[in-house]
Amino acid sequence: DILIVDEALSVGDMFFQAKCMTKMKQLIQSENVTVLFVSHDISSVKALCNKAILLDGGEIASLGDASKVTEEYFSYRFKNNQSKINKNKPQNNNEHVLSVSQNNFNYSADKFNETNSFQRIKNGKASFMNVVLLDANEKPIEQVNFGDIITLRCFVKIHEDIHNLIFGFHVRNTNGVEILYDDTVLQGCDLLSVVAGETYVVDWKFKIILQESNYNIAVVMSIPINLAVADVDMCDFIPIATQFSVLSQQNRIYAAIHANSKYILRNITSND
């Protein structure tokens, strides 16, 4: 049997959408039904499908692994919409900037050079030179334990004067589904003004509350045009900048992320 679903998750309320996704997964996993799922929602395609087809003008532009094809769609969309940012926008202060020379850091770029070319999007205005994952002692790591605090360190080279610059990163599982995300706008940082020839190091520190698995980290550097519709001039986007594994923890978690919530128990049994 073949179930054809065309943009079904774009309609209905959250309960309807959740029921659709759950039912489709059940059909695929338990009843061996083929699902042809048509959508522009990259996350849904990654979560549901193992294979994908990218159509362009009615022609097949790409066919293969869902994670790979969705990255091609993402790259295609930005490469066809890259535009010049308004150079007349006012400059902002750089209070959150730490400017250093990369010579102060001796991290090998071999691993970074192995993976950084895959589906990379660049406009030549600024680029990542190296991306490393560090432990609490600032030593490069590829394996982490649940609960560890790690640092994602990015070395950046500026090639043109830029008045507004945003940094961000994504943590994705092996299917390419977005698990964690942060950027300097969400952090409340001022937009960065930089000058050609400058070099920066960008550090992101976060706690590992992920289940045992393998993960990819994507890094992004862009110039905002209209953030309300995610319209940016993409300076550099690397889908696989570095990778890491979370080792098994003593108490297994049964979801992608540990909630790290506060547990409160109250007995409200009536005395009547």
PDB file of C-alpha atoms in Angstrom:
ATOM      1  CA  ASP A   1       0.000   0.000   0.000  1.00  0.00           C
ATOM      2  CA  ILE A   2       1.084   3.580  -0.676  1.00  0.00           C
ATOM      3  CA  LEU A   3      -0.179   6.566   1.323  1.00  0.00           C
ATOM      4  CA  ILE A   4       0.233   9.934  -0.443  1.00  0.00           C
ATOM      5  CA  VAL A   5       0.225  12.933   1.910  1.00  0.00           C
ATOM      6  CA  ASP A   6       0.449  16.413   0.372  1.00  0.00           C
ATOM      7  CA  GLU A   7       1.233  19.179   2.886  1.00  0.00           C
ATOM      8  CA  ALA A   8      -1.214  17.704   5.428  1.00  0.00           C
ATOM      9  CA  LEU A   9       0.747  19.078   8.381  1.00  0.00           C
ATOM     10  CA  SER A  10       0.275  22.662   7.193  1.00  0.00           C
ATOM     11  CA  VAL A  11      -3.426  22.572   8.138  1.00  0.00           C
ATOM     12  CA  GLY A  12      -5.360  21.760  11.288  1.00  0.00           C
ATOM     13  CA  ASP A  13      -4.506  22.372  14.910  1.00  0.00           C
ATOM     14  CA  MET A  14      -1.547  20.961  16.856  1.00  0.00           C
ATOM     15  CA  PHE A  15      -3.514  17.890  17.959  1.00  0.00           C
ATOM     16  CA  PHE A  16      -4.421  17.055  14.351  1.00  0.00           C
ATOM     17  CA  GLN A  17      -0.815  17.514  13.208  1.00  0.00           C
ATOM     18  CA  ALA A  18       0.505  15.317  16.027  1.00  0.00           C
ATOM     19  CA  LYS A  19      -2.029  12.586  15.185  1.00  0.00           C
ATOM     20  CA  CYS A  20      -0.993  12.696  11.513  1.00  0.00           C
ATOM     21  CA  MET A  21       2.718  12.363  12.280  1.00  0.00           C
ATOM     22  CA  THR A  22       2.144   9.560  14.799  1.00  0.00           C
ATOM     23  CA  LYS A  23      -0.108   7.630  12.400  1.00  0.00           C
ATOM     24  CA  MET A  24       2.321   7.951   9.489  1.00  0.00           C
ATOM     25  CA  LYS A  25       5.205   6.699  11.618  1.00  0.00           C
ATOM     26  CA  GLN A  26       3.055   3.782  12.751  1.00  0.00           C
ATOM     27  CA  LEU A  27       2.192   2.863   9.159  1.00  0.00           C
ATOM     28  CA  ILE A  28       5.835   2.959   8.131  1.00  0.00           C
ATOM     29  CA  GLN A  29       7.272   1.096  11.110  1.00  0.00           C
ATOM     30  CA  SER A  30       4.534  -1.440  11.938  1.00  0.00           C
ATOM     31  CA  GLU A  31       2.538  -2.015   8.774  1.00  0.00           C
ATOM     32  CA  ASN A  32       5.241  -1.592   6.085  1.00  0.00           C
ATOM     33  CA  VAL A  33       3.211   1.004   4.209  1.00  0.00           C
ATOM     34  CA  THR A  34       5.069   3.266   1.802  1.00  0.00           C
ATOM     35  CA  VAL A  35       4.381   6.948   2.584  1.00  0.00           C
ATOM     36  CA  LEU A  36       4.914   9.589  -0.093  1.00  0.00           C
ATOM     37  CA  PHE A  37       5.100  12.792   1.956  1.00  0.00           C
ATOM     38  CA  VAL A  38       5.088  16.132   0.106  1.00  0.00           C
ATOM     39  CA  SER A  39       6.260  19.110   2.189  1.00  0.00           C
ATOM     40  CA  HIS A  40       8.465  22.193   2.444  1.00  0.00           C
ATOM     41  CA  ASP A  41       8.938  21.532   6.174  1.00  0.00           C
ATOM     42  CA  ILE A  42      12.536  20.284   6.411  1.00  0.00           C
ATOM     43  CA  SER A  43      12.217  19.111  10.017  1.00  0.00           C
ATOM     44  CA  SER A  44       9.138  17.018   9.255  1.00  0.00           C
ATOM     45  CA  VAL A  45      10.792  15.422   6.230  1.00  0.00           C
ATOM     46  CA  LYS A  46      13.875  14.550   8.269  1.00  0.00           C
ATOM     47  CA  ALA A  47      11.811  13.157  11.123  1.00  0.00           C
ATOM     48  CA  LEU A  48       9.536  11.021   8.942  1.00  0.00           C
ATOM     49  CA  CYS A  49      11.429  10.017   5.813  1.00  0.00           C
ATOM     50  CA  ASN A  50      14.543   7.997   5.088  1.00  0.00           C
ATOM     51  CA  LYS A  51      14.628   8.905   1.381  1.00  0.00           C
ATOM     52  CA  ALA A  52      13.736  12.194  -0.319  1.00  0.00           C
ATOM     53  CA  ILE A  53      13.318  13.717  -3.767  1.00  0.00           C
ATOM     54  CA  LEU A  54      14.005  17.395  -4.488  1.00  0.00           C
ATOM     55  CA  LEU A  55      11.884  18.753  -7.346  1.00  0.00           C
ATOM     56  CA  ASP A  56      12.817  21.858  -9.319  1.00  0.00           C
ATOM     57  CA  GLY A  57      10.425  23.012 -12.024  1.00  0.00           C
ATOM     58  CA  GLY A  58       8.852  19.565 -12.177  1.00  0.00           C
ATOM     59  CA  GLU A  59      12.219  17.861 -12.685  1.00  0.00           C
ATOM     60  CA  ILE A  60      14.087  15.660 -10.200  1.00  0.00           C
ATOM     61  CA  ALA A  61      17.029  17.735  -8.969  1.00  0.00           C
ATOM     62  CA  SER A  62      18.190  15.284  -6.300  1.00  0.00           C
ATOM     63  CA  LEU A  63      17.296  11.834  -5.008  1.00  0.00           C
ATOM     64  CA  GLY A  64      18.758  10.048  -1.983  1.00  0.00           C
ATOM     65  CA  ASP A  65      19.096  10.128   1.787  1.00  0.00           C
ATOM     66  CA  ALA A  66      16.529  12.481   3.328  1.00  0.00           C
ATOM     67  CA  SER A  67      19.071  14.362   5.431  1.00  0.00           C
ATOM     68  CA  LYS A  68      21.322  14.972   2.413  1.00  0.00           C
ATOM     69  CA  VAL A  69      18.511  16.018   0.073  1.00  0.00           C
ATOM     70  CA  THR A  70      16.959  18.425   2.585  1.00  0.00           C
ATOM     71  CA  GLU A  71      20.361  20.078   3.026  1.00  0.00           C
ATOM     72  CA  GLU A  72      20.526  20.479  -0.751  1.00  0.00           C
ATOM     73  CA  TYR A  73      17.097  22.132  -0.673  1.00  0.00           C
ATOM     74  CA  PHE A  74      18.251  24.452   2.124  1.00  0.00           C
ATOM     75  CA  SER A  75      21.397  25.358   0.161  1.00  0.00           C
ATOM     76  CA  TYR A  76      19.442  25.835  -3.059  1.00  0.00           C
ATOM     77  CA  ARG A  77      16.971  28.167  -1.389  1.00  0.00           C
ATOM     78  CA  PHE A  78      19.675  30.425   0.059  1.00  0.00           C
ATOM     79  CA  LYS A  79      21.915  30.403  -2.998  1.00  0.00           C
ATOM     80  CA  ASN A  80      18.992  31.623  -5.062  1.00  0.00           C
ATOM     81  CA  ASN A  81      17.968  34.299  -2.568  1.00  0.00           C
ATOM     82  CA  GLN A  82      21.309  35.741  -1.470  1.00  0.00           C
ATOM     83  CA  SER A  83      21.086  39.520  -1.588  1.00  0.00           C
ATOM     84  CA  LYS A  84      23.109  42.535  -0.573  1.00  0.00           C
ATOM     85  CA  ILE A  85      22.407  43.979   2.870  1.00  0.00           C
ATOM     86  CA  ASN A  86      21.686  47.667   3.201  1.00  0.00           C
ATOM     87  CA  LYS A  87      25.086  49.232   3.865  1.00  0.00           C
ATOM     88  CA  ASN A  88      23.423  52.348   5.325  1.00  0.00           C
ATOM     89  CA  LYS A  89      22.166  50.597   8.453  1.00  0.00           C
ATOM     90  CA  PRO A  90      23.701  52.064  11.612  1.00  0.00           C
ATOM     91  CA  GLN A  91      26.650  50.327  13.229  1.00  0.00           C
ATOM     92  CA  ASN A  92      26.263  48.858  16.707  1.00  0.00           C
ATOM     93  CA  ASN A  93      28.769  48.576  19.533  1.00  0.00           C
ATOM     94  CA  ASN A  94      30.770  45.388  20.073  1.00  0.00           C
ATOM     95  CA  GLU A  95      30.466  44.932  23.833  1.00  0.00           C
ATOM     96  CA  HIS A  96      30.162  41.143  23.524  1.00  0.00           C
ATOM     97  CA  VAL A  97      33.270  40.705  21.326  1.00  0.00           C
ATOM     98  CA  LEU A  98      36.474  38.928  22.315  1.00  0.00           C
ATOM     99  CA  SER A  99      39.083  39.602  19.635  1.00  0.00           C
ATOM    100  CA  VAL A 100      42.102  37.291  19.656  1.00  0.00           C
ATOM    101  CA  SER A 101      44.798  35.979  17.383  1.00  0.00           C
ATOM    102  CA  GLN A 102      44.365  32.396  16.262  1.00  0.00           C
ATOM    103  CA  ASN A 103      48.081  31.926  16.945  1.00  0.00           C
ATOM    104  CA  ASN A 104      47.173  31.727  20.639  1.00  0.00           C
ATOM    105  CA  PHE A 105      45.322  28.469  19.958  1.00  0.00           C
ATOM    106  CA  ASN A 106      46.887  25.288  18.643  1.00  0.00           C
ATOM    107  CA  TYR A 107      43.889  23.285  17.501  1.00  0.00           C
ATOM    108  CA  SER A 108      44.264  21.061  14.461  1.00  0.00           C
ATOM    109  CA  ALA A 109      41.920  21.867  11.579  1.00  0.00           C
ATOM    110  CA  ASP A 110      42.273  18.403   9.986  1.00  0.00           C
ATOM    111  CA  LYS A 111      38.886  17.142  11.182  1.00  0.00           C
ATOM    112  CA  PHE A 112      37.192  20.419  10.237  1.00  0.00           C
ATOM    113  CA  ASN A 113      38.698  20.294   6.738  1.00  0.00           C
ATOM    114  CA  GLU A 114      37.333  16.769   6.235  1.00  0.00           C
ATOM    115  CA  THR A 115      33.694  17.755   6.673  1.00  0.00           C
ATOM    116  CA  ASN A 116      33.296  21.503   6.071  1.00  0.00           C
ATOM    117  CA  SER A 117      32.757  21.396   2.302  1.00  0.00           C
ATOM    118  CA  PHE A 118      29.528  19.337   2.445  1.00  0.00           C
ATOM    119  CA  GLN A 119      26.608  21.560   1.348  1.00  0.00           C
ATOM    120  CA  ARG A 120      28.501  24.657   2.527  1.00  0.00           C
ATOM    121  CA  ILE A 121      27.021  28.065   1.664  1.00  0.00           C
ATOM    122  CA  LYS A 122      29.398  31.068   1.411  1.00  0.00           C
ATOM    123  CA  ASN A 123      29.218  34.596   0.060  1.00  0.00           C
ATOM    124  CA  GLY A 124      32.902  35.482   0.516  1.00  0.00           C
ATOM    125  CA  LYS A 125      32.339  38.209   3.127  1.00  0.00           C
ATOM    126  CA  ALA A 126      33.392  36.167   6.181  1.00  0.00           C
ATOM    127  CA  SER A 127      34.251  32.522   6.774  1.00  0.00           C
ATOM    128  CA  PHE A 128      34.869  29.939   9.472  1.00  0.00           C
ATOM    129  CA  MET A 129      38.517  28.829   9.560  1.00  0.00           C
ATOM    130  CA  ASN A 130      38.154  26.128  12.186  1.00  0.00           C
ATOM    131  CA  VAL A 131      35.527  24.727  14.559  1.00  0.00           C
ATOM    132  CA  VAL A 132      36.439  22.568  17.560  1.00  0.00           C
ATOM    133  CA  LEU A 133      34.616  21.062  20.526  1.00  0.00           C
ATOM    134  CA  LEU A 134      36.399  21.424  23.885  1.00  0.00           C
ATOM    135  CA  ASP A 135      36.072  19.961  27.373  1.00  0.00           C
ATOM    136  CA  ALA A 136      36.300  21.911  30.635  1.00  0.00           C
ATOM    137  CA  ASN A 137      40.108  22.007  30.269  1.00  0.00           C
ATOM    138  CA  GLU A 138      39.798  23.340  26.700  1.00  0.00           C
ATOM    139  CA  LYS A 139      41.088  20.096  25.213  1.00  0.00           C
ATOM    140  CA  PRO A 140      39.558  18.907  21.910  1.00  0.00           C
ATOM    141  CA  ILE A 141      37.020  16.111  22.370  1.00  0.00           C
ATOM    142  CA  GLU A 142      34.787  13.887  20.258  1.00  0.00           C
ATOM    143  CA  GLN A 143      33.061  12.034  23.115  1.00  0.00           C
ATOM    144  CA  VAL A 144      31.206  13.629  26.019  1.00  0.00           C
ATOM    145  CA  ASN A 145      29.356  12.412  29.078  1.00  0.00           C
ATOM    146  CA  PHE A 146      25.813  13.338  30.014  1.00  0.00           C
ATOM    147  CA  GLY A 147      25.970  16.445  32.207  1.00  0.00           C
ATOM    148  CA  ASP A 148      29.314  17.702  30.888  1.00  0.00           C
ATOM    149  CA  ILE A 149      29.701  21.412  30.118  1.00  0.00           C
ATOM    150  CA  ILE A 150      31.480  21.828  26.799  1.00  0.00           C
ATOM    151  CA  THR A 151      32.650  24.689  24.581  1.00  0.00           C
ATOM    152  CA  LEU A 152      32.027  25.014  20.870  1.00  0.00           C
ATOM    153  CA  ARG A 153      34.860  27.236  19.628  1.00  0.00           C
ATOM    154  CA  CYS A 154      34.692  28.832  16.176  1.00  0.00           C
ATOM    155  CA  PHE A 155      37.517  30.739  14.497  1.00  0.00           C
ATOM    156  CA  VAL A 156      36.293  33.397  12.075  1.00  0.00           C
ATOM    157  CA  LYS A 157      38.049  35.456   9.376  1.00  0.00           C
ATOM    158  CA  ILE A 158      36.465  38.670   8.078  1.00  0.00           C
ATOM    159  CA  HIS A 159      36.981  39.396   4.355  1.00  0.00           C
ATOM    160  CA  GLU A 160      34.802  42.506   3.919  1.00  0.00           C
ATOM    161  CA  ASP A 161      33.584  45.275   6.216  1.00  0.00           C
ATOM    162  CA  ILE A 162      30.246  44.157   7.695  1.00  0.00           C
ATOM    163  CA  HIS A 163      27.981  46.370   9.803  1.00  0.00           C
ATOM    164  CA  ASN A 164      25.636  43.698  11.175  1.00  0.00           C
ATOM    165  CA  LEU A 165      26.745  40.124  11.802  1.00  0.00           C
ATOM    166  CA  ILE A 166      24.994  37.229  13.565  1.00  0.00           C
ATOM    167  CA  PHE A 167      26.509  33.955  14.792  1.00  0.00           C
ATOM    168  CA  GLY A 168      24.612  30.763  15.567  1.00  0.00           C
ATOM    169  CA  PHE A 169      24.852  26.984  15.835  1.00  0.00           C
ATOM    170  CA  HIS A 170      22.631  23.909  15.470  1.00  0.00           C
ATOM    171  CA  VAL A 171      22.999  20.486  17.090  1.00  0.00           C
ATOM    172  CA  ARG A 172      21.437  17.766  14.938  1.00  0.00           C
ATOM    173  CA  ASN A 173      20.934  14.047  15.412  1.00  0.00           C
ATOM    174  CA  THR A 174      22.057  11.429  12.887  1.00  0.00           C
ATOM    175  CA  ASN A 175      18.829  11.923  10.904  1.00  0.00           C
ATOM    176  CA  GLY A 176      19.547  15.637  10.577  1.00  0.00           C
ATOM    177  CA  VAL A 177      16.695  16.656  12.896  1.00  0.00           C
ATOM    178  CA  GLU A 178      17.369  19.866  14.815  1.00  0.00           C
ATOM    179  CA  ILE A 179      17.820  19.140  18.539  1.00  0.00           C
ATOM    180  CA  LEU A 180      19.407  22.345  19.904  1.00  0.00           C
ATOM    181  CA  TYR A 181      19.826  25.856  18.516  1.00  0.00           C
ATOM    182  CA  ASP A 182      21.131  29.221  19.653  1.00  0.00           C
ATOM    183  CA  ASP A 183      22.301  32.471  18.092  1.00  0.00           C
ATOM    184  CA  THR A 184      23.501  35.904  19.142  1.00  0.00           C
ATOM    185  CA  VAL A 185      20.069  37.467  18.549  1.00  0.00           C
ATOM    186  CA  LEU A 186      18.465  35.061  21.032  1.00  0.00           C
ATOM    187  CA  GLN A 187      21.336  35.800  23.416  1.00  0.00           C
ATOM    188  CA  GLY A 188      20.430  39.491  23.270  1.00  0.00           C
ATOM    189  CA  CYS A 189      23.814  40.504  21.863  1.00  0.00           C
ATOM    190  CA  ASP A 190      24.267  43.624  19.782  1.00  0.00           C
ATOM    191  CA  LEU A 191      24.761  43.056  16.065  1.00  0.00           C
ATOM    192  CA  LEU A 192      28.480  42.888  15.427  1.00  0.00           C
ATOM    193  CA  SER A 193      30.354  45.394  13.249  1.00  0.00           C
ATOM    194  CA  VAL A 194      33.593  44.015  11.782  1.00  0.00           C
ATOM    195  CA  VAL A 195      36.371  45.153   9.466  1.00  0.00           C
ATOM    196  CA  ALA A 196      38.077  43.242   6.665  1.00  0.00           C
ATOM    197  CA  GLY A 197      41.194  41.428   7.867  1.00  0.00           C
ATOM    198  CA  GLU A 198      40.020  40.927  11.457  1.00  0.00           C
ATOM    199  CA  THR A 199      39.997  37.501  13.118  1.00  0.00           C
ATOM    200  CA  TYR A 200      37.641  36.469  15.903  1.00  0.00           C
ATOM    201  CA  VAL A 201      36.989  33.484  18.110  1.00  0.00           C
ATOM    202  CA  VAL A 202      33.375  32.721  19.036  1.00  0.00           C
ATOM    203  CA  ASP A 203      32.717  30.490  22.052  1.00  0.00           C
ATOM    204  CA  TRP A 204      29.440  28.758  22.886  1.00  0.00           C
ATOM    205  CA  LYS A 205      29.265  27.007  26.268  1.00  0.00           C
ATOM    206  CA  PHE A 206      26.413  24.604  26.985  1.00  0.00           C
ATOM    207  CA  LYS A 207      25.560  21.586  29.107  1.00  0.00           C
ATOM    208  CA  ILE A 208      25.065  18.175  27.540  1.00  0.00           C
ATOM    209  CA  ILE A 209      21.567  16.964  28.438  1.00  0.00           C
ATOM    210  CA  LEU A 210      21.178  14.745  25.377  1.00  0.00           C
ATOM    211  CA  GLN A 211      20.457  11.047  25.180  1.00  0.00           C
ATOM    212  CA  GLU A 212      23.164   8.566  24.179  1.00  0.00           C
ATOM    213  CA  SER A 213      23.741   8.986  20.422  1.00  0.00           C
ATOM    214  CA  ASN A 214      25.888  10.645  17.753  1.00  0.00           C
ATOM    215  CA  TYR A 215      25.419  14.307  16.843  1.00  0.00           C
ATOM    216  CA  ASN A 216      26.482  16.820  14.194  1.00  0.00           C
ATOM    217  CA  ILE A 217      27.019  20.532  14.827  1.00  0.00           C
ATOM    218  CA  ALA A 218      26.244  23.098  12.136  1.00  0.00           C
ATOM    219  CA  VAL A 219      27.565  26.654  12.423  1.00  0.00           C
ATOM    220  CA  VAL A 220      26.199  29.753  10.768  1.00  0.00           C
ATOM    221  CA  MET A 221      27.263  33.355  10.272  1.00  0.00           C
ATOM    222  CA  SER A 222      24.889  35.750   8.513  1.00  0.00           C
ATOM    223  CA  ILE A 223      23.845  39.339   7.894  1.00  0.00           C
ATOM    224  CA  PRO A 224      20.188  40.021   8.827  1.00  0.00           C
ATOM    225  CA  ILE A 225      17.858  41.437   6.200  1.00  0.00           C
ATOM    226  CA  ASN A 226      14.415  40.591   7.615  1.00  0.00           C
ATOM    227  CA  LEU A 227      14.593  38.222  10.570  1.00  0.00           C
ATOM    228  CA  ALA A 228      10.800  38.082  10.837  1.00  0.00           C
ATOM    229  CA  VAL A 229      10.811  35.844   7.741  1.00  0.00           C
ATOM    230  CA  ALA A 230      14.315  34.386   8.269  1.00  0.00           C
ATOM    231  CA  ASP A 231      15.685  36.462   5.388  1.00  0.00           C
ATOM    232  CA  VAL A 232      19.466  36.756   5.713  1.00  0.00           C
ATOM    233  CA  ASP A 233      22.578  37.195   3.606  1.00  0.00           C
ATOM    234  CA  MET A 234      24.415  33.949   4.417  1.00  0.00           C
ATOM    235  CA  CYS A 235      28.104  34.641   4.975  1.00  0.00           C
ATOM    236  CA  ASP A 236      28.989  31.062   5.886  1.00  0.00           C
ATOM    237  CA  PHE A 237      26.868  28.039   6.752  1.00  0.00           C
ATOM    238  CA  ILE A 238      28.511  24.655   7.427  1.00  0.00           C
ATOM    239  CA  PRO A 239      26.060  21.765   7.993  1.00  0.00           C
ATOM    240  CA  ILE A 240      28.748  19.482   9.463  1.00  0.00           C
ATOM    241  CA  ALA A 241      31.364  21.636  11.196  1.00  0.00           C
ATOM    242  CA  THR A 242      32.164  19.079  13.899  1.00  0.00           C
ATOM    243  CA  GLN A 243      30.709  15.894  15.393  1.00  0.00           C
ATOM    244  CA  PHE A 244      30.483  14.264  18.812  1.00  0.00           C
ATOM    245  CA  SER A 245      29.047  11.275  20.648  1.00  0.00           C
ATOM    246  CA  VAL A 246      27.222  11.267  23.976  1.00  0.00           C
ATOM    247  CA  LEU A 247      28.272   8.247  26.015  1.00  0.00           C
ATOM    248  CA  SER A 248      25.802   6.087  27.879  1.00  0.00           C
ATOM    249  CA  GLN A 249      24.517   7.500  31.156  1.00  0.00           C
ATOM    250  CA  GLN A 250      23.627   5.568  34.299  1.00  0.00           C
ATOM    251  CA  ASN A 251      19.972   6.613  34.189  1.00  0.00           C
ATOM    252  CA  ARG A 252      18.692   6.459  30.629  1.00  0.00           C
ATOM    253  CA  ILE A 253      16.476   9.258  29.321  1.00  0.00           C
ATOM    254  CA  TYR A 254      13.601   8.343  27.008  1.00  0.00           C
ATOM    255  CA  ALA A 255      13.608  11.394  24.772  1.00  0.00           C
ATOM    256  CA  ALA A 256      16.132  13.434  22.809  1.00  0.00           C
ATOM    257  CA  ILE A 257      16.705  15.951  25.631  1.00  0.00           C
ATOM    258  CA  HIS A 258      16.499  15.811  29.407  1.00  0.00           C
ATOM    259  CA  ALA A 259      13.977  18.378  30.658  1.00  0.00           C
ATOM    260  CA  ASN A 260      16.062  19.235  33.751  1.00  0.00           C
ATOM    261  CA  SER A 261      12.829  20.211  35.451  1.00  0.00           C
ATOM    262  CA  LYS A 262      11.958  20.592  39.153  1.00  0.00           C
ATOM    263  CA  TYR A 263       9.897  17.770  40.687  1.00  0.00           C
ATOM    264  CA  ILE A 264       7.272  18.699  43.306  1.00  0.00           C
ATOM    265  CA  LEU A 265       4.954  16.184  45.009  1.00  0.00           C
ATOM    266  CA  ARG A 266       1.997  17.246  47.174  1.00  0.00           C
ATOM    267  CA  ASN A 267      -0.488  15.067  49.006  1.00  0.00           C
ATOM    268  CA  ILE A 268      -3.872  16.757  48.831  1.00  0.00           C
ATOM    269  CA  THR A 269      -5.932  13.871  50.150  1.00  0.00           C
ATOM    270  CA  SER A 270      -9.027  15.182  51.950  1.00  0.00           C
ATOM    271  CA  ASN A 271      -9.254  14.537  55.719  1.00  0.00           C
ATOM    272  CA  ASP A 272     -13.075  14.447  55.602  1.00  0.00           C
TER     273      ASP A 272
END
